[in-house]
């Protein structure tokens, strides 16, 4: 049941709308839902990892068979395989949720962007020597400094 819920959540798209230059409330609510989902997935991943790395357990990728190739009798192989599968699914879901959170953050902050005017470069006077000399002079000049540093403190 929980895998179906996670799959449905992973397929859900972020619904972020903008009205009149400010973000609509549903974008922030969706972000909060994604954040809760991420926390739940991280808790589940931590629990599965702890279960698989307990003393006597084979770990996340350890062998489930003995040296002769027979299944180990001291382990519950079904439970370990199920936990490994759920761990892989949870990690995939986590990546998807993190991608959606990133998209949501970009969309949330896109409405708050401020346009900053850029200064256009001033053309230098043409030096004598033709177009080639003017092009070389323009390329060789460093940009105009935007700050002057007097001192650096540790």
PDB file of C-alpha atoms in Angstrom:
ATOM      1  CA  UNK A   1       0.000   0.000   0.000  1.00  0.00           C
ATOM      2  CA  UNK A   2       2.738   2.491   0.909  1.00  0.00           C
ATOM      3  CA  UNK A   3       4.526   1.871  -2.396  1.00  0.00           C
ATOM      4  CA  UNK A   4       1.364   2.789  -4.305  1.00  0.00           C
ATOM      5  CA  UNK A   5       1.032   6.004  -2.335  1.00  0.00           C
ATOM      6  CA  UNK A   6       4.676   6.872  -2.965  1.00  0.00           C
ATOM      7  CA  UNK A   7       4.256   6.151  -6.671  1.00  0.00           C
ATOM      8  CA  UNK A   8       1.182   8.374  -6.895  1.00  0.00           C
ATOM      9  CA  UNK A   9       3.027  11.130  -5.066  1.00  0.00           C
ATOM     10  CA  UNK A  10       6.002  10.786  -7.398  1.00  0.00           C
ATOM     11  CA  UNK A  11       3.752  11.185 -10.442  1.00  0.00           C
ATOM     12  CA  UNK A  12       2.113  14.309  -9.062  1.00  0.00           C
ATOM     13  CA  UNK A  13       3.206  17.569 -10.627  1.00  0.00           C
ATOM     14  CA  UNK A  14       3.890  20.764  -8.766  1.00  0.00           C
ATOM     15  CA  UNK A  15       1.059  23.203  -9.235  1.00  0.00           C
ATOM     16  CA  UNK A  16       2.523  26.640  -8.769  1.00  0.00           C
ATOM     17  CA  UNK A  17       0.675  29.644 -10.051  1.00  0.00           C
ATOM     18  CA  UNK A  18       1.507  33.313 -10.169  1.00  0.00           C
ATOM     19  CA  UNK A  19      -1.075  36.053 -10.021  1.00  0.00           C
ATOM     20  CA  UNK A  20      -0.212  39.712 -10.467  1.00  0.00           C
ATOM     21  CA  UNK A  21       3.532  39.260  -9.897  1.00  0.00           C
ATOM     22  CA  UNK A  22       3.274  37.434  -6.555  1.00  0.00           C
ATOM     23  CA  UNK A  23       3.149  33.732  -5.886  1.00  0.00           C
ATOM     24  CA  UNK A  24      -0.156  32.012  -5.259  1.00  0.00           C
ATOM     25  CA  UNK A  25      -0.569  30.193  -1.956  1.00  0.00           C
ATOM     26  CA  UNK A  26      -0.827  26.717  -3.489  1.00  0.00           C
ATOM     27  CA  UNK A  27       2.862  26.795  -4.549  1.00  0.00           C
ATOM     28  CA  UNK A  28       4.042  27.271  -0.988  1.00  0.00           C
ATOM     29  CA  UNK A  29       1.615  24.626   0.278  1.00  0.00           C
ATOM     30  CA  UNK A  30       2.899  22.163  -2.337  1.00  0.00           C
ATOM     31  CA  UNK A  31       6.471  22.920  -1.246  1.00  0.00           C
ATOM     32  CA  UNK A  32       5.561  22.180   2.375  1.00  0.00           C
ATOM     33  CA  UNK A  33       3.937  18.880   1.337  1.00  0.00           C
ATOM     34  CA  UNK A  34       7.062  17.918  -0.590  1.00  0.00           C
ATOM     35  CA  UNK A  35       9.218  18.809   2.395  1.00  0.00           C
ATOM     36  CA  UNK A  36       7.127  16.543   4.663  1.00  0.00           C
ATOM     37  CA  UNK A  37       7.302  13.753   2.079  1.00  0.00           C
ATOM     38  CA  UNK A  38      11.086  14.164   1.887  1.00  0.00           C
ATOM     39  CA  UNK A  39      11.383  13.939   5.681  1.00  0.00           C
ATOM     40  CA  UNK A  40       9.240  10.782   5.728  1.00  0.00           C
ATOM     41  CA  UNK A  41      11.356   9.174   3.003  1.00  0.00           C
ATOM     42  CA  UNK A  42      14.588  10.057   4.806  1.00  0.00           C
ATOM     43  CA  UNK A  43      13.241   8.534   8.026  1.00  0.00           C
ATOM     44  CA  UNK A  44      12.250   5.364   6.167  1.00  0.00           C
ATOM     45  CA  UNK A  45      15.644   5.146   4.428  1.00  0.00           C
ATOM     46  CA  UNK A  46      17.453   5.551   7.756  1.00  0.00           C
ATOM     47  CA  UNK A  47      15.315   2.821   9.370  1.00  0.00           C
ATOM     48  CA  UNK A  48      15.871   0.387   6.504  1.00  0.00           C
ATOM     49  CA  UNK A  49      19.607   1.085   6.489  1.00  0.00           C
ATOM     50  CA  UNK A  50      19.816   0.500  10.252  1.00  0.00           C
ATOM     51  CA  UNK A  51      17.898  -2.791   9.881  1.00  0.00           C
ATOM     52  CA  UNK A  52      20.159  -4.016   7.082  1.00  0.00           C
ATOM     53  CA  UNK A  53      23.400  -3.072   8.864  1.00  0.00           C
ATOM     54  CA  UNK A  54      22.637  -4.612  12.269  1.00  0.00           C
ATOM     55  CA  UNK A  55      25.096  -7.127  13.719  1.00  0.00           C
ATOM     56  CA  UNK A  56      24.857 -10.434  11.867  1.00  0.00           C
ATOM     57  CA  UNK A  57      23.060  -8.915   8.875  1.00  0.00           C
ATOM     58  CA  UNK A  58      24.667  -8.907   5.418  1.00  0.00           C
ATOM     59  CA  UNK A  59      24.246  -5.163   4.910  1.00  0.00           C
ATOM     60  CA  UNK A  60      22.899  -3.349   1.900  1.00  0.00           C
ATOM     61  CA  UNK A  61      24.787  -5.368  -0.710  1.00  0.00           C
ATOM     62  CA  UNK A  62      26.312  -8.307   1.160  1.00  0.00           C
ATOM     63  CA  UNK A  63      25.929 -11.888  -0.014  1.00  0.00           C
ATOM     64  CA  UNK A  64      22.836 -13.895   0.981  1.00  0.00           C
ATOM     65  CA  UNK A  65      24.472 -17.238   0.161  1.00  0.00           C
ATOM     66  CA  UNK A  66      27.254 -19.129   1.896  1.00  0.00           C
ATOM     67  CA  UNK A  67      30.567 -20.225   0.387  1.00  0.00           C
ATOM     68  CA  UNK A  68      28.929 -23.298  -1.176  1.00  0.00           C
ATOM     69  CA  UNK A  69      26.242 -21.218  -2.891  1.00  0.00           C
ATOM     70  CA  UNK A  70      23.370 -22.218  -0.586  1.00  0.00           C
ATOM     71  CA  UNK A  71      21.086 -19.644   1.042  1.00  0.00           C
ATOM     72  CA  UNK A  72      22.265 -18.669   4.511  1.00  0.00           C
ATOM     73  CA  UNK A  73      20.143 -20.388   7.148  1.00  0.00           C
ATOM     74  CA  UNK A  74      20.840 -17.763   9.815  1.00  0.00           C
ATOM     75  CA  UNK A  75      19.057 -14.973   7.878  1.00  0.00           C
ATOM     76  CA  UNK A  76      15.476 -14.214   6.960  1.00  0.00           C
ATOM     77  CA  UNK A  77      16.202 -13.889   3.260  1.00  0.00           C
ATOM     78  CA  UNK A  78      12.674 -12.803   2.345  1.00  0.00           C
ATOM     79  CA  UNK A  79      12.727  -9.925   4.839  1.00  0.00           C
ATOM     80  CA  UNK A  80      16.213  -8.820   3.748  1.00  0.00           C
ATOM     81  CA  UNK A  81      15.314  -8.842   0.049  1.00  0.00           C
ATOM     82  CA  UNK A  82      12.106  -6.965   0.788  1.00  0.00           C
ATOM     83  CA  UNK A  83      14.018  -4.366   2.851  1.00  0.00           C
ATOM     84  CA  UNK A  84      16.647  -3.952   0.122  1.00  0.00           C
ATOM     85  CA  UNK A  85      13.942  -3.514  -2.492  1.00  0.00           C
ATOM     86  CA  UNK A  86      12.093  -0.953  -0.389  1.00  0.00           C
ATOM     87  CA  UNK A  87      15.393   0.876   0.273  1.00  0.00           C
ATOM     88  CA  UNK A  88      16.086   1.120  -3.468  1.00  0.00           C
ATOM     89  CA  UNK A  89      12.525   2.339  -4.145  1.00  0.00           C
ATOM     90  CA  UNK A  90      12.712   4.885  -1.312  1.00  0.00           C
ATOM     91  CA  UNK A  91      16.031   6.229  -2.606  1.00  0.00           C
ATOM     92  CA  UNK A  92      14.559   6.624  -6.091  1.00  0.00           C
ATOM     93  CA  UNK A  93      11.485   8.354  -4.662  1.00  0.00           C
ATOM     94  CA  UNK A  94      13.770  10.617  -2.617  1.00  0.00           C
ATOM     95  CA  UNK A  95      15.640  11.715  -5.754  1.00  0.00           C
ATOM     96  CA  UNK A  96      12.333  12.498  -7.461  1.00  0.00           C
ATOM     97  CA  UNK A  97      11.051  14.483  -4.479  1.00  0.00           C
ATOM     98  CA  UNK A  98      14.313  16.433  -4.286  1.00  0.00           C
ATOM     99  CA  UNK A  99      14.003  17.273  -7.995  1.00  0.00           C
ATOM    100  CA  UNK A 100      10.441  18.506  -7.417  1.00  0.00           C
ATOM    101  CA  UNK A 101      11.560  20.561  -4.406  1.00  0.00           C
ATOM    102  CA  UNK A 102      14.257  22.166  -6.535  1.00  0.00           C
ATOM    103  CA  UNK A 103      11.698  23.023  -9.228  1.00  0.00           C
ATOM    104  CA  UNK A 104       9.341  24.420  -6.589  1.00  0.00           C
ATOM    105  CA  UNK A 105      12.053  26.621  -5.095  1.00  0.00           C
ATOM    106  CA  UNK A 106      12.984  27.953  -8.509  1.00  0.00           C
ATOM    107  CA  UNK A 107       9.328  28.700  -9.261  1.00  0.00           C
ATOM    108  CA  UNK A 108       8.745  30.314  -5.862  1.00  0.00           C
ATOM    109  CA  UNK A 109      11.749  32.596  -6.199  1.00  0.00           C
ATOM    110  CA  UNK A 110      11.117  33.349  -9.866  1.00  0.00           C
ATOM    111  CA  UNK A 111       8.195  35.553  -8.866  1.00  0.00           C
ATOM    112  CA  UNK A 112      10.449  37.633  -6.629  1.00  0.00           C
ATOM    113  CA  UNK A 113      13.123  38.346  -9.218  1.00  0.00           C
ATOM    114  CA  UNK A 114      14.305  41.904  -9.543  1.00  0.00           C
ATOM    115  CA  UNK A 115      15.532  43.154 -12.885  1.00  0.00           C
ATOM    116  CA  UNK A 116      18.995  44.669 -12.500  1.00  0.00           C
ATOM    117  CA  UNK A 117      20.036  46.975 -15.331  1.00  0.00           C
ATOM    118  CA  UNK A 118      23.386  46.082 -16.788  1.00  0.00           C
ATOM    119  CA  UNK A 119      25.838  48.785 -17.772  1.00  0.00           C
ATOM    120  CA  UNK A 120      26.741  48.661 -21.430  1.00  0.00           C
ATOM    121  CA  UNK A 121      30.460  48.704 -22.159  1.00  0.00           C
ATOM    122  CA  UNK A 122      31.841  52.007 -23.363  1.00  0.00           C
ATOM    123  CA  UNK A 123      33.700  51.822 -26.644  1.00  0.00           C
ATOM    124  CA  UNK A 124      37.296  52.967 -26.429  1.00  0.00           C
ATOM    125  CA  UNK A 125      38.516  55.580 -28.894  1.00  0.00           C
ATOM    126  CA  UNK A 126      40.038  54.013 -31.984  1.00  0.00           C
ATOM    127  CA  UNK A 127      43.833  54.028 -31.779  1.00  0.00           C
ATOM    128  CA  UNK A 128      45.813  54.828 -34.876  1.00  0.00           C
ATOM    129  CA  UNK A 129      46.668  51.754 -36.907  1.00  0.00           C
ATOM    130  CA  UNK A 130      43.398  50.575 -38.391  1.00  0.00           C
ATOM    131  CA  UNK A 131      40.700  48.122 -37.424  1.00  0.00           C
ATOM    132  CA  UNK A 132      43.069  45.314 -36.385  1.00  0.00           C
ATOM    133  CA  UNK A 133      44.827  47.528 -33.837  1.00  0.00           C
ATOM    134  CA  UNK A 134      41.481  48.774 -32.494  1.00  0.00           C
ATOM    135  CA  UNK A 135      40.218  45.195 -32.077  1.00  0.00           C
ATOM    136  CA  UNK A 136      43.431  44.128 -30.290  1.00  0.00           C
ATOM    137  CA  UNK A 137      43.233  47.136 -27.955  1.00  0.00           C
ATOM    138  CA  UNK A 138      39.589  46.465 -27.108  1.00  0.00           C
ATOM    139  CA  UNK A 139      40.296  42.789 -26.312  1.00  0.00           C
ATOM    140  CA  UNK A 140      43.376  43.588 -24.230  1.00  0.00           C
ATOM    141  CA  UNK A 141      41.665  46.101 -21.915  1.00  0.00           C
ATOM    142  CA  UNK A 142      40.447  44.713 -18.600  1.00  0.00           C
ATOM    143  CA  UNK A 143      36.919  45.526 -17.472  1.00  0.00           C
ATOM    144  CA  UNK A 144      36.317  48.567 -15.280  1.00  0.00           C
ATOM    145  CA  UNK A 145      36.726  47.595 -11.590  1.00  0.00           C
ATOM    146  CA  UNK A 146      33.549  47.670  -9.532  1.00  0.00           C
ATOM    147  CA  UNK A 147      35.164  47.738  -6.076  1.00  0.00           C
ATOM    148  CA  UNK A 148      38.356  48.955  -4.428  1.00  0.00           C
ATOM    149  CA  UNK A 149      39.767  46.878  -1.561  1.00  0.00           C
ATOM    150  CA  UNK A 150      41.819  48.869   0.925  1.00  0.00           C
ATOM    151  CA  UNK A 151      42.630  46.174   3.440  1.00  0.00           C
ATOM    152  CA  UNK A 152      42.010  42.497   4.179  1.00  0.00           C
ATOM    153  CA  UNK A 153      41.502  41.403   7.805  1.00  0.00           C
ATOM    154  CA  UNK A 154      41.888  37.867   9.072  1.00  0.00           C
TER     155      UNK A 154
END
